[in-house]
mmCIF file of C-alpha atoms in Angstrom:
data_model
loop_
_atom_site.group_PDB
_atom_site.id
_atom_site.type_symbol
_atom_site.label_atom_id
_atom_site.label_comp_id
_atom_site.label_asym_id
_atom_site.label_seq_id
_atom_site.Cartn_x
_atom_site.Cartn_y
_atom_site.Cartn_z
ATOM 1 C CA MET H 1 2.729 -20.777 -47.552
ATOM 2 C CA SER H 2 2.284 -19.482 -44.139
ATOM 3 C CA THR H 3 -0.035 -20.637 -41.148
ATOM 4 C CA ARG H 4 -1.617 -17.907 -38.930
ATOM 5 C CA HIS H 5 -1.546 -17.741 -34.924
ATOM 6 C CA PRO H 6 -4.403 -16.233 -33.316
ATOM 7 C CA ALA H 7 -3.394 -13.562 -31.511
ATOM 8 C CA PRO H 8 -3.067 -14.159 -27.939
ATOM 9 C CA ALA H 9 -6.141 -12.895 -25.491
ATOM 10 C CA PRO H 10 -5.018 -10.167 -23.388
ATOM 11 C CA PRO H 11 -4.288 -10.407 -20.260
ATOM 12 C CA GLU H 12 -7.925 -9.789 -18.118
ATOM 13 C CA LEU H 13 -7.948 -7.053 -15.312
ATOM 14 C CA PRO H 14 -8.271 -7.675 -11.682
ATOM 15 C CA GLY H 15 -12.079 -6.947 -10.538
ATOM 16 C CA PRO H 16 -13.093 -4.746 -8.441
ATOM 17 C CA PRO H 17 -11.406 -6.157 -3.966
ATOM 18 C CA ALA H 18 -13.942 -7.860 -1.989
ATOM 19 C CA VAL H 19 -13.687 -5.483 0.557
ATOM 20 C CA PRO H 20 -13.318 -2.035 -0.492
ATOM 21 C CA VAL H 21 -10.047 -0.697 0.280
ATOM 22 C CA ARG H 22 -9.415 1.940 3.108
ATOM 23 C CA LEU H 23 -7.109 4.456 2.668
ATOM 24 C CA LEU H 24 -4.126 5.508 5.211
ATOM 25 C CA ASP H 25 -3.361 8.619 5.973
ATOM 26 C CA TRP H 26 0.717 8.169 7.321
ATOM 27 C CA ARG H 27 1.172 12.155 6.916
ATOM 28 C CA ASP H 28 3.439 12.275 10.259
ATOM 29 C CA ALA H 29 7.112 11.754 9.521
ATOM 30 C CA SER H 30 7.660 8.597 12.141
ATOM 31 C CA HIS H 31 6.650 7.311 9.125
ATOM 32 C CA PHE H 32 9.666 8.170 6.777
ATOM 33 C CA ALA H 33 13.156 6.776 7.444
ATOM 34 C CA ARG H 34 15.826 4.999 5.317
ATOM 35 C CA PRO H 35 14.300 2.957 1.591
ATOM 36 C CA GLU H 36 14.880 -1.010 3.340
ATOM 37 C CA ARG H 37 13.089 -3.913 1.323
ATOM 38 C CA CYS H 38 9.095 -3.964 2.252
ATOM 39 C CA VAL H 39 7.225 -6.527 3.905
ATOM 40 C CA LEU H 40 4.557 -6.808 1.559
ATOM 41 C CA CYS H 41 6.387 -6.895 -2.253
ATOM 42 C CA ARG H 42 10.024 -6.910 -0.907
ATOM 43 C CA GLN H 43 10.928 -3.646 -3.270
ATOM 44 C CA PHE H 44 12.264 -0.623 -1.123
ATOM 45 C CA THR H 45 10.517 2.169 0.322
ATOM 46 C CA PRO H 46 10.869 4.813 2.679
ATOM 47 C CA LEU H 47 7.623 4.663 4.591
ATOM 48 C CA ARG H 48 7.769 2.782 7.863
ATOM 49 C CA SER H 49 3.884 1.278 9.518
ATOM 50 C CA HIS H 50 3.335 2.380 13.137
ATOM 51 C CA ASP H 51 5.187 -0.951 14.195
ATOM 52 C CA GLY H 52 8.571 0.311 12.120
ATOM 53 C CA GLU H 53 7.480 -2.302 9.117
ATOM 54 C CA PRO H 54 8.931 -0.970 6.309
ATOM 55 C CA VAL H 55 5.754 -1.444 3.939
ATOM 56 C CA HIS H 56 3.916 0.277 0.626
ATOM 57 C CA LYS H 57 1.522 2.653 1.706
ATOM 58 C CA THR H 58 -1.288 0.865 -1.418
ATOM 59 C CA CYS H 59 0.479 -2.823 -0.247
ATOM 60 C CA ALA H 60 -0.687 -2.116 3.769
ATOM 61 C CA GLU H 61 -3.798 -0.740 2.284
ATOM 62 C CA SER H 62 -4.459 -3.924 0.005
ATOM 63 C CA TRP H 63 -3.038 -6.266 2.904
ATOM 64 C CA ASN H 64 -5.964 -3.884 4.581
ATOM 65 C CA ALA H 65 -8.257 -5.398 2.188
ATOM 66 C CA ALA H 66 -8.013 -8.899 1.855
ATOM 67 C CA ASN H 67 -7.565 -8.930 6.022
ATOM 68 C CA PRO H 68 -10.218 -7.289 7.028
ATOM 69 C CA GLY H 69 -11.008 -7.477 10.496
ATOM 70 C CA THR H 70 -7.145 -7.414 11.907
ATOM 71 C CA ALA H 71 -4.930 -4.447 13.058
ATOM 72 C CA ARG H 72 -1.617 -4.850 10.876
ATOM 73 C CA PHE H 73 -1.103 -1.126 9.273
ATOM 74 C CA VAL H 74 -3.816 1.548 11.445
ATOM 75 C CA SER H 75 -3.813 5.397 10.464
ATOM 76 C CA ASP H 76 -2.463 8.234 13.145
ATOM 77 C CA PRO H 77 -4.974 9.527 14.986
ATOM 78 C CA PRO H 78 -6.297 12.312 13.410
ATOM 79 C CA LYS H 79 -5.073 16.165 14.966
ATOM 80 C CA SER H 80 -7.098 17.631 17.165
ATOM 81 C CA GLY H 81 -7.494 21.782 17.148
ATOM 82 C CA LYS H 82 -7.205 22.795 12.942
ATOM 83 C CA GLY H 83 -4.118 22.539 11.051
ATOM 84 C CA LYS H 84 -2.528 24.024 8.239
ATOM 85 C CA ASP H 85 -4.072 20.478 6.128
ATOM 86 C CA HIS H 86 -6.545 21.255 3.554
ATOM 87 C CA ALA H 87 -7.518 16.996 2.760
#
């Protein structure tokens, strides 16, 4: 006779962040360089912040949401005039 163990409970999904995540606009070529480890998650990324820190855009957006009122990661200034961007 075997005893059955109850199935493990599924992991809980994280809830929505307390502060909405603001997306960063990092379209400029200055945000790309040779891959280095992200300062937040330690995985490799070719992206750079305005200060040259290697960081994934999603890591930077999550950090901004968790640290409101700070200016560590910012968006590019809006381009003047009409460009080829349709987004």
